[in-house]
Amino acid sequence: MHDKTLRHTPGIERLYHGLEPALAQTLSIDRATRDRLVIFDPASAQLLRPLIRAEAVLPWRVRAEQRWIIAIPASQAATIQQYTALARHLDSLTPPREKAGAAPPWWVLPDEALRPVAAPRILVREDEATVAWDDTTAMIAGPTQIIADADPFWLAWLGSATGQAALRKGISLAALQIPELPGPTQGNLAGLALEAAHLASQIDELEEAVLRRILADFGPPGRQAGPRLLRWWLLDFDHLHQAVLDELRNDIPERYRPTWEQIHHDQRTTHAKASARLSSIIEAINTQVAALVES
């Protein structure tokens, strides 16, 4: 991970790249593993950092994946055995091929990677050219560029159709021309971008919350939702019921169907209203940025 001055982009000061994907994947853990390690070694919590994978960088927002990464600096490599559970977990891992036998130990992260990248940040997933707003200092894994100390005006510009077109052409962030604009113009676009990011996150949280409830109420332990339930808001209740039957191999008991039909209706309505509002905000951003480019 390194920084670079974006000389052709006014105002953008620092650009970083995400962690090496293979190493991050090997060292990443889920919430259950993280909680287990901390229960046995409470002091090891300082060595477990929140993680955002490139796959979670979606338009305008970052999907909460509840992932952590084992983040051990070289200065603590020699004392890792004092964290018994964490040391045992590391011993159970298979190192990435290119890291095997390395010195220092393969699981040590470089110091520059361990420095928090100042929030708020803009994340740009390189393979998909998706642009997201991030208020955390989580570590980033995969082909993702991170703009530190970000201005939401840049989010509007990069997330607009104009910015997306430039990114998909392969124009680097360092070469992008984001013009200096009057304060009110920048402020308006910044406000729209923050509202888009907030709404996109709310929609994402709603989708996840309803899916979790469906699985909790009707999913046998260990069974995962299929493609239809993953998009529950696109289904009417009859199709939702059929998806539960097909994908969870379970039924919605008849006495609960009226209640669930109302829940589903209410949440679909909320989702539709939020999605419509988000679409109108994105359209406003696209229109304003395009007009600025043409002027």
PDB file of C-alpha atoms in Angstrom:
ATOM      1  CA  MET A   1       0.000   0.000   0.000  1.00  0.00           C
ATOM      2  CA  HIS A   2       1.522   3.316  -0.980  1.00  0.00           C
ATOM      3  CA  ASP A   3       0.539   6.924  -1.380  1.00  0.00           C
ATOM      4  CA  LYS A   4       0.726   9.073  -4.464  1.00  0.00           C
ATOM      5  CA  THR A   5       0.026  12.713  -5.150  1.00  0.00           C
ATOM      6  CA  LEU A   6      -2.825  13.142  -7.606  1.00  0.00           C
ATOM      7  CA  ARG A   7      -1.202  16.040  -9.392  1.00  0.00           C
ATOM      8  CA  HIS A   8      -3.896  16.454 -12.025  1.00  0.00           C
ATOM      9  CA  THR A   9      -6.844  16.266  -9.643  1.00  0.00           C
ATOM     10  CA  PRO A  10      -7.299  19.423  -7.566  1.00  0.00           C
ATOM     11  CA  GLY A  11      -7.841  18.785  -3.884  1.00  0.00           C
ATOM     12  CA  ILE A  12      -7.205  15.023  -3.822  1.00  0.00           C
ATOM     13  CA  GLU A  13      -4.094  14.539  -1.719  1.00  0.00           C
ATOM     14  CA  ARG A  14      -3.546  10.874  -0.937  1.00  0.00           C
ATOM     15  CA  LEU A  15      -4.185   7.647  -2.815  1.00  0.00           C
ATOM     16  CA  TYR A  16      -3.585   4.145  -1.453  1.00  0.00           C
ATOM     17  CA  HIS A  17      -4.070   0.627  -2.780  1.00  0.00           C
ATOM     18  CA  GLY A  18      -5.645  -2.276  -0.912  1.00  0.00           C
ATOM     19  CA  LEU A  19      -3.856  -5.246   0.626  1.00  0.00           C
ATOM     20  CA  GLU A  20      -2.660  -8.150  -1.474  1.00  0.00           C
ATOM     21  CA  PRO A  21      -5.793 -10.309  -2.005  1.00  0.00           C
ATOM     22  CA  ALA A  22      -4.213 -13.743  -1.353  1.00  0.00           C
ATOM     23  CA  LEU A  23      -2.690 -12.686   1.950  1.00  0.00           C
ATOM     24  CA  ALA A  24      -5.817 -10.841   3.057  1.00  0.00           C
ATOM     25  CA  GLN A  25      -8.011 -13.841   2.228  1.00  0.00           C
ATOM     26  CA  THR A  26      -5.815 -16.189   4.251  1.00  0.00           C
ATOM     27  CA  LEU A  27      -5.725 -13.888   7.276  1.00  0.00           C
ATOM     28  CA  SER A  28      -9.387 -12.820   7.204  1.00  0.00           C
ATOM     29  CA  ILE A  29     -11.822 -14.184   9.784  1.00  0.00           C
ATOM     30  CA  ASP A  30     -15.559 -13.982  10.374  1.00  0.00           C
ATOM     31  CA  ARG A  31     -17.298 -12.631  13.453  1.00  0.00           C
ATOM     32  CA  ALA A  32     -17.625 -16.044  15.129  1.00  0.00           C
ATOM     33  CA  THR A  33     -13.889 -16.689  14.799  1.00  0.00           C
ATOM     34  CA  ARG A  34     -13.040 -13.179  15.922  1.00  0.00           C
ATOM     35  CA  ASP A  35     -15.254 -13.504  19.005  1.00  0.00           C
ATOM     36  CA  ARG A  36     -13.773 -16.912  19.868  1.00  0.00           C
ATOM     37  CA  LEU A  37     -10.201 -15.602  19.656  1.00  0.00           C
ATOM     38  CA  VAL A  38     -11.001 -12.564  21.805  1.00  0.00           C
ATOM     39  CA  ILE A  39     -12.785 -14.690  24.434  1.00  0.00           C
ATOM     40  CA  PHE A  40      -9.636 -16.785  24.918  1.00  0.00           C
ATOM     41  CA  ASP A  41      -7.175 -13.880  24.464  1.00  0.00           C
ATOM     42  CA  PRO A  42      -8.904 -10.536  25.224  1.00  0.00           C
ATOM     43  CA  ALA A  43      -5.639  -8.670  24.582  1.00  0.00           C
ATOM     44  CA  SER A  44      -5.542 -10.024  21.019  1.00  0.00           C
ATOM     45  CA  ALA A  45      -8.451  -7.720  20.086  1.00  0.00           C
ATOM     46  CA  GLN A  46      -5.894  -5.011  19.259  1.00  0.00           C
ATOM     47  CA  LEU A  47      -4.465  -7.306  16.560  1.00  0.00           C
ATOM     48  CA  LEU A  48      -7.815  -7.917  14.840  1.00  0.00           C
ATOM     49  CA  ARG A  49      -8.814  -5.091  12.504  1.00  0.00           C
ATOM     50  CA  PRO A  50     -12.097  -4.662  10.608  1.00  0.00           C
ATOM     51  CA  LEU A  51     -11.743  -5.670   6.957  1.00  0.00           C
ATOM     52  CA  ILE A  52     -13.497  -4.561   3.775  1.00  0.00           C
ATOM     53  CA  ARG A  53     -13.075  -6.853   0.786  1.00  0.00           C
ATOM     54  CA  ALA A  54     -13.201  -5.468  -2.733  1.00  0.00           C
ATOM     55  CA  GLU A  55     -16.402  -7.458  -3.333  1.00  0.00           C
ATOM     56  CA  ALA A  56     -18.140  -5.339  -0.692  1.00  0.00           C
ATOM     57  CA  VAL A  57     -17.359  -2.063  -2.484  1.00  0.00           C
ATOM     58  CA  LEU A  58     -20.684  -1.354  -4.184  1.00  0.00           C
ATOM     59  CA  PRO A  59     -22.001   1.806  -5.876  1.00  0.00           C
ATOM     60  CA  TRP A  60     -22.095   4.598  -3.271  1.00  0.00           C
ATOM     61  CA  ARG A  61     -21.781   2.325  -0.227  1.00  0.00           C
ATOM     62  CA  VAL A  62     -19.817  -0.506   1.364  1.00  0.00           C
ATOM     63  CA  ARG A  63     -21.697  -3.660   2.276  1.00  0.00           C
ATOM     64  CA  ALA A  64     -21.142  -4.647   5.914  1.00  0.00           C
ATOM     65  CA  GLU A  65     -19.606  -8.127   5.768  1.00  0.00           C
ATOM     66  CA  GLN A  66     -18.583  -8.524   9.414  1.00  0.00           C
ATOM     67  CA  ARG A  67     -15.036  -9.529   8.465  1.00  0.00           C
ATOM     68  CA  TRP A  68     -11.793  -8.928  10.345  1.00  0.00           C
ATOM     69  CA  ILE A  69      -8.139  -9.444   9.478  1.00  0.00           C
ATOM     70  CA  ILE A  70      -5.299 -10.600  11.707  1.00  0.00           C
ATOM     71  CA  ALA A  71      -3.084  -7.519  11.606  1.00  0.00           C
ATOM     72  CA  ILE A  72       0.241  -8.224  13.285  1.00  0.00           C
ATOM     73  CA  PRO A  73       3.122  -5.754  12.899  1.00  0.00           C
ATOM     74  CA  ALA A  74       6.706  -6.945  12.655  1.00  0.00           C
ATOM     75  CA  SER A  75       7.410  -5.489  16.098  1.00  0.00           C
ATOM     76  CA  GLN A  76       5.041  -8.035  17.695  1.00  0.00           C
ATOM     77  CA  ALA A  77       5.932 -11.103  15.639  1.00  0.00           C
ATOM     78  CA  ALA A  78       8.359 -12.428  18.259  1.00  0.00           C
ATOM     79  CA  THR A  79       5.769 -12.233  21.041  1.00  0.00           C
ATOM     80  CA  ILE A  80       2.830 -13.763  19.224  1.00  0.00           C
ATOM     81  CA  GLN A  81       2.967 -16.901  21.390  1.00  0.00           C
ATOM     82  CA  GLN A  82       1.634 -14.893  24.320  1.00  0.00           C
ATOM     83  CA  TYR A  83      -1.686 -14.855  22.463  1.00  0.00           C
ATOM     84  CA  THR A  84      -2.270 -18.584  22.716  1.00  0.00           C
ATOM     85  CA  ALA A  85      -5.508 -18.864  20.743  1.00  0.00           C
ATOM     86  CA  LEU A  86      -4.330 -16.489  18.026  1.00  0.00           C
ATOM     87  CA  ALA A  87      -0.972 -18.282  17.670  1.00  0.00           C
ATOM     88  CA  ARG A  88      -2.792 -21.611  17.392  1.00  0.00           C
ATOM     89  CA  HIS A  89      -5.081 -20.183  14.711  1.00  0.00           C
ATOM     90  CA  LEU A  90      -2.108 -18.888  12.712  1.00  0.00           C
ATOM     91  CA  ASP A  91      -0.452 -22.310  12.928  1.00  0.00           C
ATOM     92  CA  SER A  92      -3.581 -23.847  11.408  1.00  0.00           C
ATOM     93  CA  LEU A  93      -3.453 -21.638   8.315  1.00  0.00           C
ATOM     94  CA  THR A  94      -1.849 -22.500   5.010  1.00  0.00           C
ATOM     95  CA  PRO A  95       0.299 -19.555   3.903  1.00  0.00           C
ATOM     96  CA  PRO A  96      -0.119 -18.148   0.400  1.00  0.00           C
ATOM     97  CA  ARG A  97       2.345 -19.918  -1.872  1.00  0.00           C
ATOM     98  CA  GLU A  98       4.413 -16.826  -2.556  1.00  0.00           C
ATOM     99  CA  LYS A  99       4.690 -16.113   1.190  1.00  0.00           C
ATOM    100  CA  ALA A 100       5.681 -19.570   2.419  1.00  0.00           C
ATOM    101  CA  GLY A 101       9.051 -19.668   4.156  1.00  0.00           C
ATOM    102  CA  ALA A 102       9.402 -15.913   4.143  1.00  0.00           C
ATOM    103  CA  ALA A 103      11.179 -14.016   6.874  1.00  0.00           C
ATOM    104  CA  PRO A 104       9.735 -12.301   8.837  1.00  0.00           C
ATOM    105  CA  PRO A 105       6.811 -14.725   9.272  1.00  0.00           C
ATOM    106  CA  TRP A 106       4.420 -14.756   6.321  1.00  0.00           C
ATOM    107  CA  TRP A 107       1.527 -13.446   8.455  1.00  0.00           C
ATOM    108  CA  VAL A 108       3.263 -10.182   9.379  1.00  0.00           C
ATOM    109  CA  LEU A 109       1.734  -7.183   7.612  1.00  0.00           C
ATOM    110  CA  PRO A 110       3.921  -4.309   6.400  1.00  0.00           C
ATOM    111  CA  ASP A 111       3.952  -1.247   8.621  1.00  0.00           C
ATOM    112  CA  GLU A 112       2.541   1.005   5.901  1.00  0.00           C
ATOM    113  CA  ALA A 113      -0.460  -1.311   5.535  1.00  0.00           C
ATOM    114  CA  LEU A 114      -1.202  -1.101   9.237  1.00  0.00           C
ATOM    115  CA  ARG A 115      -1.450   2.676   9.363  1.00  0.00           C
ATOM    116  CA  PRO A 116      -5.132   3.671   9.324  1.00  0.00           C
ATOM    117  CA  VAL A 117      -6.093   5.537   6.165  1.00  0.00           C
ATOM    118  CA  ALA A 118      -7.833   8.695   7.308  1.00  0.00           C
ATOM    119  CA  ALA A 119     -11.611   8.751   7.059  1.00  0.00           C
ATOM    120  CA  PRO A 120     -13.828   9.713   5.431  1.00  0.00           C
ATOM    121  CA  ARG A 121     -12.602   7.840   2.392  1.00  0.00           C
ATOM    122  CA  ILE A 122     -13.640   7.127  -1.149  1.00  0.00           C
ATOM    123  CA  LEU A 123     -13.094   3.535  -2.260  1.00  0.00           C
ATOM    124  CA  VAL A 124     -12.783   2.708  -5.949  1.00  0.00           C
ATOM    125  CA  ARG A 125     -12.982  -0.971  -6.828  1.00  0.00           C
ATOM    126  CA  GLU A 126     -10.639  -1.223  -9.784  1.00  0.00           C
ATOM    127  CA  ASP A 127     -12.084  -4.289 -11.562  1.00  0.00           C
ATOM    128  CA  GLU A 128     -15.666  -2.975 -11.458  1.00  0.00           C
ATOM    129  CA  ALA A 129     -14.998   0.782 -11.366  1.00  0.00           C
ATOM    130  CA  THR A 130     -17.504   1.093  -8.532  1.00  0.00           C
ATOM    131  CA  VAL A 131     -17.191   4.073  -6.198  1.00  0.00           C
ATOM    132  CA  ALA A 132     -18.229   4.008  -2.533  1.00  0.00           C
ATOM    133  CA  TRP A 133     -18.157   6.291   0.512  1.00  0.00           C
ATOM    134  CA  ASP A 134     -16.582   4.888   3.664  1.00  0.00           C
ATOM    135  CA  ASP A 135     -16.546   6.491   7.114  1.00  0.00           C
ATOM    136  CA  THR A 136     -14.425   3.764   8.732  1.00  0.00           C
ATOM    137  CA  THR A 137     -10.702   3.088   8.969  1.00  0.00           C
ATOM    138  CA  ALA A 138     -11.072  -0.614   8.158  1.00  0.00           C
ATOM    139  CA  MET A 139      -8.316  -2.295   6.197  1.00  0.00           C
ATOM    140  CA  ILE A 140      -9.082  -2.894   2.516  1.00  0.00           C
ATOM    141  CA  ALA A 141      -8.353  -6.105   0.612  1.00  0.00           C
ATOM    142  CA  GLY A 142      -8.238  -6.583  -3.107  1.00  0.00           C
ATOM    143  CA  PRO A 143      -7.961  -4.335  -6.157  1.00  0.00           C
ATOM    144  CA  THR A 144      -9.256  -1.197  -4.483  1.00  0.00           C
ATOM    145  CA  GLN A 145      -7.912   2.324  -4.478  1.00  0.00           C
ATOM    146  CA  ILE A 146      -8.538   4.449  -1.406  1.00  0.00           C
ATOM    147  CA  ILE A 147      -8.672   8.224  -1.397  1.00  0.00           C
ATOM    148  CA  ALA A 148      -7.996   9.424   2.143  1.00  0.00           C
ATOM    149  CA  ASP A 149      -9.471  12.555   3.741  1.00  0.00           C
ATOM    150  CA  ALA A 150     -12.036  12.556   0.959  1.00  0.00           C
ATOM    151  CA  ASP A 151     -14.396  15.340  -0.036  1.00  0.00           C
ATOM    152  CA  PRO A 152     -17.962  14.203  -0.806  1.00  0.00           C
ATOM    153  CA  PHE A 153     -17.842  16.450  -3.868  1.00  0.00           C
ATOM    154  CA  TRP A 154     -15.271  14.032  -5.319  1.00  0.00           C
ATOM    155  CA  LEU A 155     -17.686  11.196  -4.530  1.00  0.00           C
ATOM    156  CA  ALA A 156     -20.358  12.929  -6.606  1.00  0.00           C
ATOM    157  CA  TRP A 157     -17.963  13.431  -9.492  1.00  0.00           C
ATOM    158  CA  LEU A 158     -16.436   9.943  -9.471  1.00  0.00           C
ATOM    159  CA  GLY A 159     -19.775   8.226  -8.832  1.00  0.00           C
ATOM    160  CA  SER A 160     -21.588  10.100 -11.603  1.00  0.00           C
ATOM    161  CA  ALA A 161     -22.104   8.625 -15.070  1.00  0.00           C
ATOM    162  CA  THR A 162     -19.340  10.949 -16.288  1.00  0.00           C
ATOM    163  CA  GLY A 163     -16.874   9.733 -13.665  1.00  0.00           C
ATOM    164  CA  GLN A 164     -17.849   6.106 -14.179  1.00  0.00           C
ATOM    165  CA  ALA A 165     -17.310   6.393 -17.924  1.00  0.00           C
ATOM    166  CA  ALA A 166     -13.817   7.771 -17.331  1.00  0.00           C
ATOM    167  CA  LEU A 167     -12.927   5.038 -14.854  1.00  0.00           C
ATOM    168  CA  ARG A 168     -14.194   2.298 -17.186  1.00  0.00           C
ATOM    169  CA  LYS A 169     -11.990   3.659 -19.945  1.00  0.00           C
ATOM    170  CA  GLY A 170      -9.059   2.929 -17.696  1.00  0.00           C
ATOM    171  CA  ILE A 171      -8.257   6.548 -16.867  1.00  0.00           C
ATOM    172  CA  SER A 172      -6.381   6.488 -13.574  1.00  0.00           C
ATOM    173  CA  LEU A 173      -7.509   8.514 -10.597  1.00  0.00           C
ATOM    174  CA  ALA A 174      -4.206  10.346 -10.811  1.00  0.00           C
ATOM    175  CA  ALA A 175      -5.041  11.528 -14.330  1.00  0.00           C
ATOM    176  CA  LEU A 176      -8.690  12.457 -13.783  1.00  0.00           C
ATOM    177  CA  GLN A 177      -9.544  16.115 -14.157  1.00  0.00           C
ATOM    178  CA  ILE A 178     -11.933  17.173 -11.398  1.00  0.00           C
ATOM    179  CA  PRO A 179     -12.412  20.918 -11.871  1.00  0.00           C
ATOM    180  CA  GLU A 180     -12.432  23.571  -9.217  1.00  0.00           C
ATOM    181  CA  LEU A 181     -16.005  24.849  -8.907  1.00  0.00           C
ATOM    182  CA  PRO A 182     -17.741  27.597  -6.930  1.00  0.00           C
ATOM    183  CA  GLY A 183     -18.466  26.655  -3.332  1.00  0.00           C
ATOM    184  CA  PRO A 184     -22.271  26.461  -3.685  1.00  0.00           C
ATOM    185  CA  THR A 185     -21.991  24.156  -6.716  1.00  0.00           C
ATOM    186  CA  GLN A 186     -19.586  21.856  -4.918  1.00  0.00           C
ATOM    187  CA  GLY A 187     -21.717  21.967  -1.776  1.00  0.00           C
ATOM    188  CA  ASN A 188     -24.869  20.993  -3.649  1.00  0.00           C
ATOM    189  CA  LEU A 189     -23.197  18.044  -5.337  1.00  0.00           C
ATOM    190  CA  ALA A 190     -21.547  17.011  -2.070  1.00  0.00           C
ATOM    191  CA  GLY A 191     -24.902  17.017  -0.302  1.00  0.00           C
ATOM    192  CA  LEU A 192     -26.492  14.907  -3.034  1.00  0.00           C
ATOM    193  CA  ALA A 193     -23.603  12.435  -2.916  1.00  0.00           C
ATOM    194  CA  LEU A 194     -23.831  12.024   0.861  1.00  0.00           C
ATOM    195  CA  GLU A 195     -27.578  11.509   0.622  1.00  0.00           C
ATOM    196  CA  ALA A 196     -27.031   8.888  -2.088  1.00  0.00           C
ATOM    197  CA  ALA A 197     -24.463   7.096   0.087  1.00  0.00           C
ATOM    198  CA  HIS A 198     -26.764   7.210   3.118  1.00  0.00           C
ATOM    199  CA  LEU A 199     -29.783   5.927   1.188  1.00  0.00           C
ATOM    200  CA  ALA A 200     -27.775   3.175  -0.528  1.00  0.00           C
ATOM    201  CA  SER A 201     -26.551   1.989   2.875  1.00  0.00           C
ATOM    202  CA  GLN A 202     -30.082   2.036   4.288  1.00  0.00           C
ATOM    203  CA  ILE A 203     -31.345  -0.026   1.354  1.00  0.00           C
ATOM    204  CA  ASP A 204     -28.514  -2.495   1.794  1.00  0.00           C
ATOM    205  CA  GLU A 205     -29.231  -2.816   5.528  1.00  0.00           C
ATOM    206  CA  LEU A 206     -32.940  -3.350   4.832  1.00  0.00           C
ATOM    207  CA  GLU A 207     -32.200  -6.091   2.300  1.00  0.00           C
ATOM    208  CA  GLU A 208     -29.915  -7.851   4.767  1.00  0.00           C
ATOM    209  CA  ALA A 209     -32.265  -7.451   7.742  1.00  0.00           C
ATOM    210  CA  VAL A 210     -35.289  -8.933   5.971  1.00  0.00           C
ATOM    211  CA  LEU A 211     -33.210 -11.789   4.556  1.00  0.00           C
ATOM    212  CA  ARG A 212     -31.845 -12.577   8.030  1.00  0.00           C
ATOM    213  CA  ARG A 213     -35.376 -12.689   9.404  1.00  0.00           C
ATOM    214  CA  ILE A 214     -36.560 -14.982   6.608  1.00  0.00           C
ATOM    215  CA  LEU A 215     -33.680 -17.354   7.307  1.00  0.00           C
ATOM    216  CA  ALA A 216     -34.201 -17.169  11.077  1.00  0.00           C
ATOM    217  CA  ASP A 217     -37.940 -17.895  10.802  1.00  0.00           C
ATOM    218  CA  PHE A 218     -37.973 -20.477   8.004  1.00  0.00           C
ATOM    219  CA  GLY A 219     -34.434 -21.631   7.239  1.00  0.00           C
ATOM    220  CA  PRO A 220     -33.144 -24.914   8.678  1.00  0.00           C
ATOM    221  CA  PRO A 221     -29.701 -24.461  10.299  1.00  0.00           C
ATOM    222  CA  GLY A 222     -26.961 -24.156   7.729  1.00  0.00           C
ATOM    223  CA  ARG A 223     -29.199 -23.630   4.712  1.00  0.00           C
ATOM    224  CA  GLN A 224     -28.500 -20.555   2.613  1.00  0.00           C
ATOM    225  CA  ALA A 225     -30.858 -18.400   0.580  1.00  0.00           C
ATOM    226  CA  GLY A 226     -30.960 -18.922  -3.176  1.00  0.00           C
ATOM    227  CA  PRO A 227     -31.093 -16.309  -5.938  1.00  0.00           C
ATOM    228  CA  ARG A 228     -34.788 -15.513  -5.514  1.00  0.00           C
ATOM    229  CA  LEU A 229     -34.728 -14.964  -1.751  1.00  0.00           C
ATOM    230  CA  LEU A 230     -31.567 -12.900  -2.104  1.00  0.00           C
ATOM    231  CA  ARG A 231     -33.791 -10.481  -4.032  1.00  0.00           C
ATOM    232  CA  TRP A 232     -36.885 -10.801  -1.907  1.00  0.00           C
ATOM    233  CA  TRP A 233     -38.046  -7.255  -2.716  1.00  0.00           C
ATOM    234  CA  LEU A 234     -38.630  -8.273  -6.349  1.00  0.00           C
ATOM    235  CA  LEU A 235     -41.118 -10.995  -5.354  1.00  0.00           C
ATOM    236  CA  ASP A 236     -44.787 -10.732  -4.523  1.00  0.00           C
ATOM    237  CA  PHE A 237     -45.861 -12.749  -1.495  1.00  0.00           C
ATOM    238  CA  ASP A 238     -46.942 -15.829  -3.449  1.00  0.00           C
ATOM    239  CA  HIS A 239     -43.539 -15.975  -5.150  1.00  0.00           C
ATOM    240  CA  LEU A 240     -41.797 -15.365  -1.818  1.00  0.00           C
ATOM    241  CA  HIS A 241     -43.702 -18.299  -0.338  1.00  0.00           C
ATOM    242  CA  GLN A 242     -42.697 -20.495  -3.255  1.00  0.00           C
ATOM    243  CA  ALA A 243     -39.052 -19.417  -2.921  1.00  0.00           C
ATOM    244  CA  VAL A 244     -39.082 -20.434   0.755  1.00  0.00           C
ATOM    245  CA  LEU A 245     -40.423 -23.833  -0.272  1.00  0.00           C
ATOM    246  CA  ASP A 246     -37.885 -24.292  -3.072  1.00  0.00           C
ATOM    247  CA  GLU A 247     -34.731 -22.752  -1.611  1.00  0.00           C
ATOM    248  CA  LEU A 248     -35.113 -23.424   2.107  1.00  0.00           C
ATOM    249  CA  ARG A 249     -37.002 -26.706   1.733  1.00  0.00           C
ATOM    250  CA  ASN A 250     -39.443 -25.387   4.306  1.00  0.00           C
ATOM    251  CA  ASP A 251     -42.887 -23.821   4.506  1.00  0.00           C
ATOM    252  CA  ILE A 252     -44.387 -20.678   5.976  1.00  0.00           C
ATOM    253  CA  PRO A 253     -46.956 -22.064   8.426  1.00  0.00           C
ATOM    254  CA  GLU A 254     -50.465 -21.084   7.426  1.00  0.00           C
ATOM    255  CA  ARG A 255     -51.174 -19.245  10.679  1.00  0.00           C
ATOM    256  CA  TYR A 256     -48.142 -16.987  10.083  1.00  0.00           C
ATOM    257  CA  ARG A 257     -48.827 -16.206   6.439  1.00  0.00           C
ATOM    258  CA  PRO A 258     -51.049 -13.122   7.000  1.00  0.00           C
ATOM    259  CA  THR A 259     -48.461 -11.609   9.342  1.00  0.00           C
ATOM    260  CA  TRP A 260     -45.604 -12.337   6.949  1.00  0.00           C
ATOM    261  CA  GLU A 261     -47.573 -11.077   3.984  1.00  0.00           C
ATOM    262  CA  GLN A 262     -47.984  -7.731   5.795  1.00  0.00           C
ATOM    263  CA  ILE A 263     -44.301  -7.641   6.806  1.00  0.00           C
ATOM    264  CA  HIS A 264     -43.261  -8.383   3.248  1.00  0.00           C
ATOM    265  CA  HIS A 265     -45.610  -5.749   1.829  1.00  0.00           C
ATOM    266  CA  ASP A 266     -44.397  -3.070   4.246  1.00  0.00           C
ATOM    267  CA  GLN A 267     -40.719  -3.781   3.643  1.00  0.00           C
ATOM    268  CA  ARG A 268     -41.161  -3.934  -0.133  1.00  0.00           C
ATOM    269  CA  THR A 269     -42.899  -0.561   0.001  1.00  0.00           C
ATOM    270  CA  THR A 270     -40.077   0.928   2.075  1.00  0.00           C
ATOM    271  CA  HIS A 271     -37.515  -0.542  -0.325  1.00  0.00           C
ATOM    272  CA  ALA A 272     -39.319   0.790  -3.401  1.00  0.00           C
ATOM    273  CA  LYS A 273     -39.629   4.317  -1.986  1.00  0.00           C
ATOM    274  CA  ALA A 274     -35.973   4.438  -0.949  1.00  0.00           C
ATOM    275  CA  SER A 275     -34.837   3.030  -4.300  1.00  0.00           C
ATOM    276  CA  ALA A 276     -36.917   5.585  -6.205  1.00  0.00           C
ATOM    277  CA  ARG A 277     -35.454   8.401  -4.121  1.00  0.00           C
ATOM    278  CA  LEU A 278     -31.933   7.061  -4.689  1.00  0.00           C
ATOM    279  CA  SER A 279     -32.524   6.893  -8.442  1.00  0.00           C
ATOM    280  CA  SER A 280     -33.715  10.503  -8.503  1.00  0.00           C
ATOM    281  CA  ILE A 281     -30.632  11.662  -6.559  1.00  0.00           C
ATOM    282  CA  ILE A 282     -28.275   9.791  -8.883  1.00  0.00           C
ATOM    283  CA  GLU A 283     -30.073  11.262 -11.894  1.00  0.00           C
ATOM    284  CA  ALA A 284     -29.634  14.761 -10.433  1.00  0.00           C
ATOM    285  CA  ILE A 285     -25.916  14.126  -9.861  1.00  0.00           C
ATOM    286  CA  ASN A 286     -25.481  12.776 -13.401  1.00  0.00           C
ATOM    287  CA  THR A 287     -27.300  15.751 -14.912  1.00  0.00           C
ATOM    288  CA  GLN A 288     -25.366  18.367 -12.965  1.00  0.00           C
ATOM    289  CA  VAL A 289     -21.943  16.806 -13.571  1.00  0.00           C
ATOM    290  CA  ALA A 290     -22.654  16.350 -17.291  1.00  0.00           C
ATOM    291  CA  ALA A 291     -23.715  19.997 -17.556  1.00  0.00           C
ATOM    292  CA  LEU A 292     -20.503  21.112 -15.848  1.00  0.00           C
ATOM    293  CA  VAL A 293     -18.415  19.061 -18.266  1.00  0.00           C
ATOM    294  CA  GLU A 294     -20.199  20.534 -21.275  1.00  0.00           C
ATOM    295  CA  SER A 295     -19.993  24.138 -20.041  1.00  0.00           C
TER     296      SER A 295
END
